Coordinates of C-alpha atoms and ligand atoms in Angstrom, one line a residue:
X223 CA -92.5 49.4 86.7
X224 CA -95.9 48.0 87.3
X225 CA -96.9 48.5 90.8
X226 CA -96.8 45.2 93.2
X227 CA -100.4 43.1 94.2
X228 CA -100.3 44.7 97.9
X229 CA -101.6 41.8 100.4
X230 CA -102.1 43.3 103.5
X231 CA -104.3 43.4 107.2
X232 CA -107.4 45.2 105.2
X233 CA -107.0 42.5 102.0
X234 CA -105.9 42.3 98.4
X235 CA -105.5 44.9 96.4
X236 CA -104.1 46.0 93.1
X237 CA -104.2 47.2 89.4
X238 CA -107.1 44.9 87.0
X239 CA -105.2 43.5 84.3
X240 CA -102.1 44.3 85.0
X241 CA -101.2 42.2 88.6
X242 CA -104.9 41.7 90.0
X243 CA -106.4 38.7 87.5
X244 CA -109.4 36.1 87.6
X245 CA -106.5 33.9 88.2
X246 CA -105.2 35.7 91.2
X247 CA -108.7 36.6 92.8
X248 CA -109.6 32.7 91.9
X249 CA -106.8 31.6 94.0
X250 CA -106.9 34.2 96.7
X251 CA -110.5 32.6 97.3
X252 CA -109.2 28.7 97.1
X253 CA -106.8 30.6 100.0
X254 CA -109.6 31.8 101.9
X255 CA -111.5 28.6 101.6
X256 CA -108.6 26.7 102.9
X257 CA -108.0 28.7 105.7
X258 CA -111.9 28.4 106.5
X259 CA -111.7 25.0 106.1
X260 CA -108.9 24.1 108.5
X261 CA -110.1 27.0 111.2
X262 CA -113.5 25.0 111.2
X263 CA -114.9 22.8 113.6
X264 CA -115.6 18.6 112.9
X265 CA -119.4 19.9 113.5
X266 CA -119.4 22.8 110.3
X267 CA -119.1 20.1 107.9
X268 CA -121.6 23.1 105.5
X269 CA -119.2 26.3 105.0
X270 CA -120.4 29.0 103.5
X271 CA -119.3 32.9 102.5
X272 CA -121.4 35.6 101.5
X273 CA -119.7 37.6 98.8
X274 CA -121.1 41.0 97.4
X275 CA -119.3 44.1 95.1
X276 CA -119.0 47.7 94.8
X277 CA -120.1 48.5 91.3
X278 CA -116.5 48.4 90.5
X279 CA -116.8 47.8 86.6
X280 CA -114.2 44.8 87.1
X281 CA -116.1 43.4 90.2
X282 CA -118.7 41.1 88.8
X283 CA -115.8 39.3 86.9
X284 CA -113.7 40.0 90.4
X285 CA -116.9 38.4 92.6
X286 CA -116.5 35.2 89.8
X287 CA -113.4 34.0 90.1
X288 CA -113.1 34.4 93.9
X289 CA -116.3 32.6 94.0
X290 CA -114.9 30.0 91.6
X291 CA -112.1 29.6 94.3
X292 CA -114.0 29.4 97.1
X293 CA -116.6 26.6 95.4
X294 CA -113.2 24.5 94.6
X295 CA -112.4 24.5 98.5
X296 CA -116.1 23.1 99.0
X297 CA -117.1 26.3 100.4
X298 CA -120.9 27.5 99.6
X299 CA -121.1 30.8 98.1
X300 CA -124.3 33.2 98.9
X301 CA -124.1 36.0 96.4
X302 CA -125.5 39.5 97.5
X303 CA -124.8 41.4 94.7
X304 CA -123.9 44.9 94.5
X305 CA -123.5 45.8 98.0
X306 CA -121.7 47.5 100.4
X307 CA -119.1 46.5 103.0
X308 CA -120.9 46.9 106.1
X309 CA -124.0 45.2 104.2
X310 CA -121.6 42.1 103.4
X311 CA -120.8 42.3 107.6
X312 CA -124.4 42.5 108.1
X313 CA -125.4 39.4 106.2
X314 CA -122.0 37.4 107.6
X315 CA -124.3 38.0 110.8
X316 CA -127.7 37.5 109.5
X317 CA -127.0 34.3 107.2
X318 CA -124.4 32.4 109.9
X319 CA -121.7 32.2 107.2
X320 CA -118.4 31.3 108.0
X321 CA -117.3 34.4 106.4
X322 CA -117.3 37.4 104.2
X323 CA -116.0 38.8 101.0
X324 CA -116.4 41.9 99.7
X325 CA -114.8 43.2 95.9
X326 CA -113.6 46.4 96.7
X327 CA -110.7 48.5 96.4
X328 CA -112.5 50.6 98.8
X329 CA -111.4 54.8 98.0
X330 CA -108.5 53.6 95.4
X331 CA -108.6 55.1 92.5
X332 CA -110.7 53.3 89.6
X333 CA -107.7 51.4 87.5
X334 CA -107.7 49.3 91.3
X335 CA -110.1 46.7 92.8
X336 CA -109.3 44.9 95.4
X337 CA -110.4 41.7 97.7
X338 CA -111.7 42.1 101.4
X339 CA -112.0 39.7 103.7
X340 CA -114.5 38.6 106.9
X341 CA -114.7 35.9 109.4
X342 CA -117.5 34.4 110.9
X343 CA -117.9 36.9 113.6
X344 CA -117.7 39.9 110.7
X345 CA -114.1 41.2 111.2
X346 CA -111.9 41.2 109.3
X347 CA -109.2 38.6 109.6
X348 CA -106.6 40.1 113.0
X349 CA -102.6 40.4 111.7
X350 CA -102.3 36.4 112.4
X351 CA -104.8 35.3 110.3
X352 CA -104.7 37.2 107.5
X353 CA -100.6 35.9 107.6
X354 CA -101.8 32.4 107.4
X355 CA -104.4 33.1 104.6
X356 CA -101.2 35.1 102.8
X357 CA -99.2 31.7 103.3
X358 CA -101.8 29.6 101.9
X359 CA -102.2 32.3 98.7
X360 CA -98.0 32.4 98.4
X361 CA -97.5 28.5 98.9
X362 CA -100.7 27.9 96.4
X363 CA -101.5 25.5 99.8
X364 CA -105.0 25.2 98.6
X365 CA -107.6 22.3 100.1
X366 CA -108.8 21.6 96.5
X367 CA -112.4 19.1 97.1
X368 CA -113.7 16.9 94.4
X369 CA -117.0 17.4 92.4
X370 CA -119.7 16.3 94.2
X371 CA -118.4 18.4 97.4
X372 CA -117.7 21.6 95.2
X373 CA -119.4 24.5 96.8
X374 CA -122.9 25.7 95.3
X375 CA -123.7 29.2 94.8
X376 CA -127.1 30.9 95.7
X377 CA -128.4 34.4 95.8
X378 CA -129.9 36.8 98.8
X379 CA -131.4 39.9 97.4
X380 CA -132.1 41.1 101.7
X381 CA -128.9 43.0 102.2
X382 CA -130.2 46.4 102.3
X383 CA -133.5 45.7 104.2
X384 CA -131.4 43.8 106.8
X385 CA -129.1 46.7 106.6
X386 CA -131.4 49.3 107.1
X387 CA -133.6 47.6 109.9
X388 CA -130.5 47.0 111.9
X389 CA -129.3 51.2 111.5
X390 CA -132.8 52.1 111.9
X391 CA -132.8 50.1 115.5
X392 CA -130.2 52.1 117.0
X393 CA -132.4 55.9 115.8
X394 CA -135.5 56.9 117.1
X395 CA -137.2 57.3 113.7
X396 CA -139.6 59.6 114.1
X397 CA -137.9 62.0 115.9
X398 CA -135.9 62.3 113.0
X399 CA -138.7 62.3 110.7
X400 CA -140.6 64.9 112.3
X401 CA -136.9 67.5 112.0
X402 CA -137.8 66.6 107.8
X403 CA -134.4 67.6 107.3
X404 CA -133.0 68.3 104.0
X405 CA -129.8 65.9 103.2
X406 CA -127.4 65.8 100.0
X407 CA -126.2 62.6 99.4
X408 CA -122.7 61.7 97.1
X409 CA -122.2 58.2 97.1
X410 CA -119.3 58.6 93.9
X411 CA -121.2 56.1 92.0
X412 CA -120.7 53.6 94.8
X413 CA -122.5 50.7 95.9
X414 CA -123.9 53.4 98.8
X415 CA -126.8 55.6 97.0
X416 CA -129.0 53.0 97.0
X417 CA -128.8 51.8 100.3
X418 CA -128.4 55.0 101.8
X419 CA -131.3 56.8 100.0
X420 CA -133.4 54.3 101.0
X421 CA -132.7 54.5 104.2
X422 CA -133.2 58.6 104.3
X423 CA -136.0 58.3 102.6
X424 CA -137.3 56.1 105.8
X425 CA -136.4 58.7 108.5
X426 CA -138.2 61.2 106.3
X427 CA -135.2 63.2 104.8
X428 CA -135.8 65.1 101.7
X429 CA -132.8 63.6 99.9
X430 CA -130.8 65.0 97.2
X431 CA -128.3 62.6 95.6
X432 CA -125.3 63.1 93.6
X433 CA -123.0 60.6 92.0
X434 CA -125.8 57.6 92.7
X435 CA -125.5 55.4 89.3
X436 CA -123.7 52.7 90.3
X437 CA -121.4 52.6 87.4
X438 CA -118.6 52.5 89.3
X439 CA -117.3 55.4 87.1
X440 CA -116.6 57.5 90.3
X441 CA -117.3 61.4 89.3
X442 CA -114.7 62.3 91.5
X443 CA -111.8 60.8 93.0
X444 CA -113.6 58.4 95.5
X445 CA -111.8 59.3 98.7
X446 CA -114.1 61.5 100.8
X447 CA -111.5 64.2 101.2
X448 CA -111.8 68.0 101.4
X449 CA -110.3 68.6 97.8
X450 CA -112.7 65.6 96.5
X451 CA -116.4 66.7 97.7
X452 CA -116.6 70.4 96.8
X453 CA -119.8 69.2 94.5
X454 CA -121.6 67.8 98.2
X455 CA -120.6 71.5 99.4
X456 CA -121.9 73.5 96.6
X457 CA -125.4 71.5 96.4
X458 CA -125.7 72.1 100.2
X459 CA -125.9 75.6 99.5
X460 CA -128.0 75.5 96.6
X461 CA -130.0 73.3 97.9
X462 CA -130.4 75.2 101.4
X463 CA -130.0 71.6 103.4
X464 CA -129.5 71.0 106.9
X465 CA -126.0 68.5 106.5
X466 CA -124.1 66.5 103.3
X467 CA -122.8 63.3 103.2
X468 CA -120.4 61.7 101.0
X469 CA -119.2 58.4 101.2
X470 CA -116.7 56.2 99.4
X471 CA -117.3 53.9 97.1
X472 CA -117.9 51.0 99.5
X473 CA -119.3 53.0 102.0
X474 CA -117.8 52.6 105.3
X475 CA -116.5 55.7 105.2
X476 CA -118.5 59.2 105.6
X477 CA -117.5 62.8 105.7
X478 CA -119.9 65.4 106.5
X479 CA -120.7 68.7 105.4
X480 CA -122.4 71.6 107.2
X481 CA -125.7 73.6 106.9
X482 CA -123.2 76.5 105.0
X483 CA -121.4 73.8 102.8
X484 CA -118.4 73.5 104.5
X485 CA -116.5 70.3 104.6
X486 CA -116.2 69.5 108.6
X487 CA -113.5 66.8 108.2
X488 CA -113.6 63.1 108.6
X489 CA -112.3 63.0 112.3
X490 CA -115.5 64.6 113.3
X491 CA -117.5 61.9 111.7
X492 CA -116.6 59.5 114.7
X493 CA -117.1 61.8 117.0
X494 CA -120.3 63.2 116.3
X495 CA -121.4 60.0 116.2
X496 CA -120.0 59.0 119.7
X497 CA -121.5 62.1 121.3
X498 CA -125.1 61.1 120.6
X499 CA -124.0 57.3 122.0
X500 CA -122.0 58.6 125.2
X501 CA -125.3 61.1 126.1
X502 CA -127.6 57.7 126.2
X503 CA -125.1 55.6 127.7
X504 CA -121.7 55.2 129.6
X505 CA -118.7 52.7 128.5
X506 CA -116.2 51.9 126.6
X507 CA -115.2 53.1 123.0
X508 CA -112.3 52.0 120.9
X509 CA -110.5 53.9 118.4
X510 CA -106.7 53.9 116.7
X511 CA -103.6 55.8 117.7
X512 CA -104.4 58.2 115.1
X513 CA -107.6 59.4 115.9
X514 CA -108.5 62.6 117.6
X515 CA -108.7 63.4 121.3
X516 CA -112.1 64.5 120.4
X517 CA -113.7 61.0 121.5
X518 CA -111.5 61.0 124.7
X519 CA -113.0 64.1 125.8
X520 CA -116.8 63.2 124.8
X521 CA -116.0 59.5 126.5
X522 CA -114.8 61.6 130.1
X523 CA -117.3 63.4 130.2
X524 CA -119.9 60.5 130.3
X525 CA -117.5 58.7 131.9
X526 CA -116.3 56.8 129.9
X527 CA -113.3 55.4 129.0
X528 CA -111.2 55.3 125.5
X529 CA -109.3 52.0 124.2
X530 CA -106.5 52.7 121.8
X531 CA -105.4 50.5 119.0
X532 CA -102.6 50.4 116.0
X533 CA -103.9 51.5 113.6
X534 CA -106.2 49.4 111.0
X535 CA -110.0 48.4 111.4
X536 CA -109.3 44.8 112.6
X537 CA -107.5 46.2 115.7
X538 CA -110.6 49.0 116.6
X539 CA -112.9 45.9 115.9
X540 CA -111.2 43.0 117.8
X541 CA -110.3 45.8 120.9
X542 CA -114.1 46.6 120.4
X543 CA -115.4 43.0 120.8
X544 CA -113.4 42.2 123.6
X545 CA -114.1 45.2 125.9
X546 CA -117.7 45.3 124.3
X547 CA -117.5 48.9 123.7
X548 CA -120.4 51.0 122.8
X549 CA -118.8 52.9 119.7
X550 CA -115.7 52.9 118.0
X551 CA -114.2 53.4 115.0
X552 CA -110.9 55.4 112.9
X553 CA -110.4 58.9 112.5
X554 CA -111.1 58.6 108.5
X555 CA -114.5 58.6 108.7
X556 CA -114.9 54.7 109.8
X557 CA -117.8 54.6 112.4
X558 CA -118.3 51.2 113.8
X559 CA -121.7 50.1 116.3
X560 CA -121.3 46.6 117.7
X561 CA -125.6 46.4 117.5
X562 CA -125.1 46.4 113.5
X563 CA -121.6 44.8 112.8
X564 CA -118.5 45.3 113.6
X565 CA -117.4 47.2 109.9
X566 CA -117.0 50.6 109.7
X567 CA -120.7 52.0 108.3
X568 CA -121.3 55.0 106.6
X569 CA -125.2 54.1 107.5
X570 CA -124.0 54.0 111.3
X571 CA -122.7 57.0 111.2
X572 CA -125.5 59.0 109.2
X573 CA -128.6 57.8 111.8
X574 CA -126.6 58.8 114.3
X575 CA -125.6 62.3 113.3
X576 CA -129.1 62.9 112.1
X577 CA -130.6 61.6 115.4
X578 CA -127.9 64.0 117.6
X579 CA -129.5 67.1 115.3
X580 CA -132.8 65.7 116.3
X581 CA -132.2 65.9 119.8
X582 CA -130.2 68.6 120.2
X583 CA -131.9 70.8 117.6
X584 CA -128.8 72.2 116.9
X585 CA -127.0 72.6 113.3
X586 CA -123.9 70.7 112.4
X587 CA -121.5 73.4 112.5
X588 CA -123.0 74.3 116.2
X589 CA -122.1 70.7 116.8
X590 CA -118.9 70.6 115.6
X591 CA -117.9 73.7 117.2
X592 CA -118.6 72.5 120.7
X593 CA -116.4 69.4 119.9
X594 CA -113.6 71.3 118.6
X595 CA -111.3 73.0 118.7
X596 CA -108.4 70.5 117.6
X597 CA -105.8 71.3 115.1
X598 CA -104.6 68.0 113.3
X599 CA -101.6 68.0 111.0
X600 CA -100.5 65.2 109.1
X601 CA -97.1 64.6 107.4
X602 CA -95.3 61.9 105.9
X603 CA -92.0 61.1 104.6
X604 CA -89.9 58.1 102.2
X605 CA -88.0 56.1 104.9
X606 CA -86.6 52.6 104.5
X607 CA -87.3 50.3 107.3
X608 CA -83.6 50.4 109.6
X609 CA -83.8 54.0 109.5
X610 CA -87.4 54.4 110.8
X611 CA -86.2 52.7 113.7
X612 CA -83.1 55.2 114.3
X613 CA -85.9 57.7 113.8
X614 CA -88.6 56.3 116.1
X615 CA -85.3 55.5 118.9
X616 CA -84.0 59.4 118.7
X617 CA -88.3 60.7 118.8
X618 CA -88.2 58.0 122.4
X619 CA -85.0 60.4 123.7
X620 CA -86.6 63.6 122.5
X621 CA -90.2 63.8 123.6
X622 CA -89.7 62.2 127.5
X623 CA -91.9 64.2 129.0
X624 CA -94.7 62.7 126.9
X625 CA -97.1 59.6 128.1
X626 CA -95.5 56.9 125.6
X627 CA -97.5 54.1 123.9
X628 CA -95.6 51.9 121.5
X629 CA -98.0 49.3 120.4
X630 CA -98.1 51.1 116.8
X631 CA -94.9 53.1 115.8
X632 CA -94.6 55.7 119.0
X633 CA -97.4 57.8 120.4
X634 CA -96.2 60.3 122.5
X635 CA -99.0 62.1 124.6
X636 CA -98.5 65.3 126.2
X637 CA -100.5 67.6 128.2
X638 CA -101.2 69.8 125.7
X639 CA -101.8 67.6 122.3
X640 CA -100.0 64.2 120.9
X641 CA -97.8 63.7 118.5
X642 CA -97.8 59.5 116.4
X643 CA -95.3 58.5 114.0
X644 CA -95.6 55.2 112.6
X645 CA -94.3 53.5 109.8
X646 CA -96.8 52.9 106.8
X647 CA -98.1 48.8 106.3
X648 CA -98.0 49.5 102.6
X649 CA -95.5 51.6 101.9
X650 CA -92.0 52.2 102.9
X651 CA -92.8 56.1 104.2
X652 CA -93.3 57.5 107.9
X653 CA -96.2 59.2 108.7
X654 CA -96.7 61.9 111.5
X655 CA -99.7 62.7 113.1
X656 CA -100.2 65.5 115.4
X657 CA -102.9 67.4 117.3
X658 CA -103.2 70.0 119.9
X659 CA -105.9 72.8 121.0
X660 CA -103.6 75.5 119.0
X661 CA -101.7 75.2 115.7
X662 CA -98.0 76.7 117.0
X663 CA -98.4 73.7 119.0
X664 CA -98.9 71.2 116.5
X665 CA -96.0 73.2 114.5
X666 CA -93.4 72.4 117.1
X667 CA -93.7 69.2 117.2
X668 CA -93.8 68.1 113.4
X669 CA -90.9 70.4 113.6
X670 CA -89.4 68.6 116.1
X671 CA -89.9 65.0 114.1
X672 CA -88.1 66.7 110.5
X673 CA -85.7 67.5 112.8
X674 CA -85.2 64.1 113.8
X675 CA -85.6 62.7 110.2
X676 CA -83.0 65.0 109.0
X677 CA -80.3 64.4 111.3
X678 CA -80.4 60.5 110.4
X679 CA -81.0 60.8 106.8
X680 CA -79.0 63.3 106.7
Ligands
LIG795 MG1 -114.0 52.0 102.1

């Protein structure tokens, strides 16, 4: 059976040519173009969106048809070109649109593409709003104009010098520059390398990138996971370098890798990155349910403070805005500074790594080493929806001596670690999240949650 069009918080996404078509991206942007349209104020009478594309082979035909749609709802159309997501967010900013859209199936694998959306303010549309711009794609509720008000389409070649200026003003430059540190780069024949090497090549990095056509044939599969980058690790050693980056294909996600090519993992991403933020400056950062009690422990000890969200970049980005936090982000890599956009950036999260080895003149494992000492586990199980309920009720009566959040699935926080379960927005599975300073710990309570899960699926 061909998989279903998934429409969710983060987008559209599916398979090309099987259920995601011109036709379908066409009217997903007559969707979006409605829903701009009716949000807009009497004074906006000139819409416009800034779309761009991840060197997805299928995006330039992708980036056409929702561009088509968008034009048909009288909406201007700015087109960046091959881009990243947090470029798109930048240019929302820069250019006043009314929105974004970026073609991108983000770390799928390469038979999907998918459809991401921005408002004005560079989020991504919160749970409501992408539901009414679903409703307008389902009931093909589309506020069609005629000719003369169709939308025109113009071009802006600036993304990655607007990118880069706005990364580069959060760094002190020549500090870095002066470290010349030696960086391999795998951007998986993403929209990153170019970007990215640019932006190196400014803070005076001798970079060596891998994977950096952007093909959008990704060398490996494009999720910056441990299994995925073993090239990034191996180059580091050959090459001698100070750190490794690999991104995904759209490049708001970043996973580092150490001075002795090991992979570090992609919660310490975020918090490497909040560590150099929290020593210049105290507040509030924002993070998921899901993330590490790494940043709660850099945050106290600046004092600071940690928001939590559910889980999904919207919810860090809206909790971030409203409490005007000084760093946020998710636990997979996703770094987010209000002072660029609020998108996760792989940029972000490179200049500020790079800048914390500046100052510290320490190496990233020495880093990592004094954040650590977590142990993470992550399970997940096929559930339907009436029995992850039963589940989440009997986790409520078994872990009461825990702190209890329930704004996404349960988060139960003990003394000792914390333990999330929540069921999956895509997928009908459960997934279970736990972390705690040793791994018996982190044992006993997964153990404790398959306990649960078998005594009601029996
Ligand atoms: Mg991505």
């Amino acid at each position: 059976m061909a998989e279903q069009l998934i429409i969710s918080i983060s987008g559209l996404r599916g398979i090309v040519g099987e259920n995601l078509t011109p036709s379908i991206a066409a009217e997903y942007g007559c969707a979006f173009g409605t829903f701009l349209r009716c949000a807009s104020t009497r004074e906006e009478q000139v819409l416009s969106v800034c779309i761009g594309w991840d060197s997805r082979s299928s995006g330039q035909m992708l980036k056409s048809a929702v561009t088509a749609g968008l034009c048909a709802a009288g909406i201007d159309v700015i087109d960046l070109g091959l881009v990243t997501t947090p470029g798109v967010a930048v240019m929302v900013k820069k250019l006043r649109c009314s929105g974004g859209a970026m073609i991108t199936a983000s770390h799928n694998p390469i038979q999907y593409n998918g459809i991401k959306l921005l408002l004005g303010n560079a989020i991504a549309p919160p749970s409501h709003q992408a539901e009414q711009i679903k409703q307008y794609f389902f009931d093909k509720n589309f506020a069609l104009v005629d000719s003369p008000n169709s939308g025109k389409v113009t071009a802006d070649e600036h993304t990655d010098a607007n990118h880069i200026a706005a990364v580069l003003a959060l760094v002190e430059k020549q500090a870095i520059a002066a470290k010349k540190f030696r960086v391999v780069l795998d951007s998986v024949n993403g929209a990153g390398a170019r970007v990215t090497t640019k932006m190196l090549t400014e803070l005076g990095c001798e970079v060596s990138a891998i994977n950096d056509e952007p093909t959008g044939l990704f060398a490996h599969p494009p999720e910056p996971t441990i299994e995925n980058v073993k090239e990034v690790c191996e180059v580091v050693k050959a090459k001698q370098a100070h750190v490794g980056f690999a991104q995904d294909p759209d490049a708001d996600r970043l996973a580092i890798v150490d001075e002795a090519g090991t992979y570090i993992g992609e919660e310490y991403t975020l918090a490497l990155a909040a560590r150099y933020v929290f020593s210049k400056r105290t507040g509030k950062a924002a993070t998921n349910l899901s993330t590490s009690r790494m940043l709660d422990d850099i945050a106290a000890g600046a004092g600071g403070q940690v928001i939590r969200t559910p889980v999904g970049e919207a919810n860090v980005a809206e909790a971030m805005l409203e409490h005007d936090c000084i760093i946020g982000g998710e636990g997979n890599g996703g770094v987010i500074d209000l002072r660029v956009s609020p998108v996760r950036d792989s940029l972000v999260g490179i200049a500020l790594v790079l800048q914390l080895m500046a100052e510290m003149g320490k190496t990233v494992s020495q880093l990592a080493r004094e954040l650590g000492g977590y142990y993470m586990t992550k399970e997940k199980f096929a559930v339907d929806q009436a029995r992850t309920q039963q589940i989440l009720d009997l986790a409520k009566e078994t872990f009461t001596d825990a702190k209890l959040d329930t704004t996404d699935g349960c988060r139960f926080d003990f003394d000792d670690g914390w333990l999330h379960l929540r069921a999956s927005n895509t997928e009908p599975i459960v997934r279970v999240i736990a972390e705690a300073k040793d791994q018996s710990t982190v044992r006993r309570y997964i153990n404790d949650v398959l306990k649960i899960r078998n005594q009601v699926l029996g």
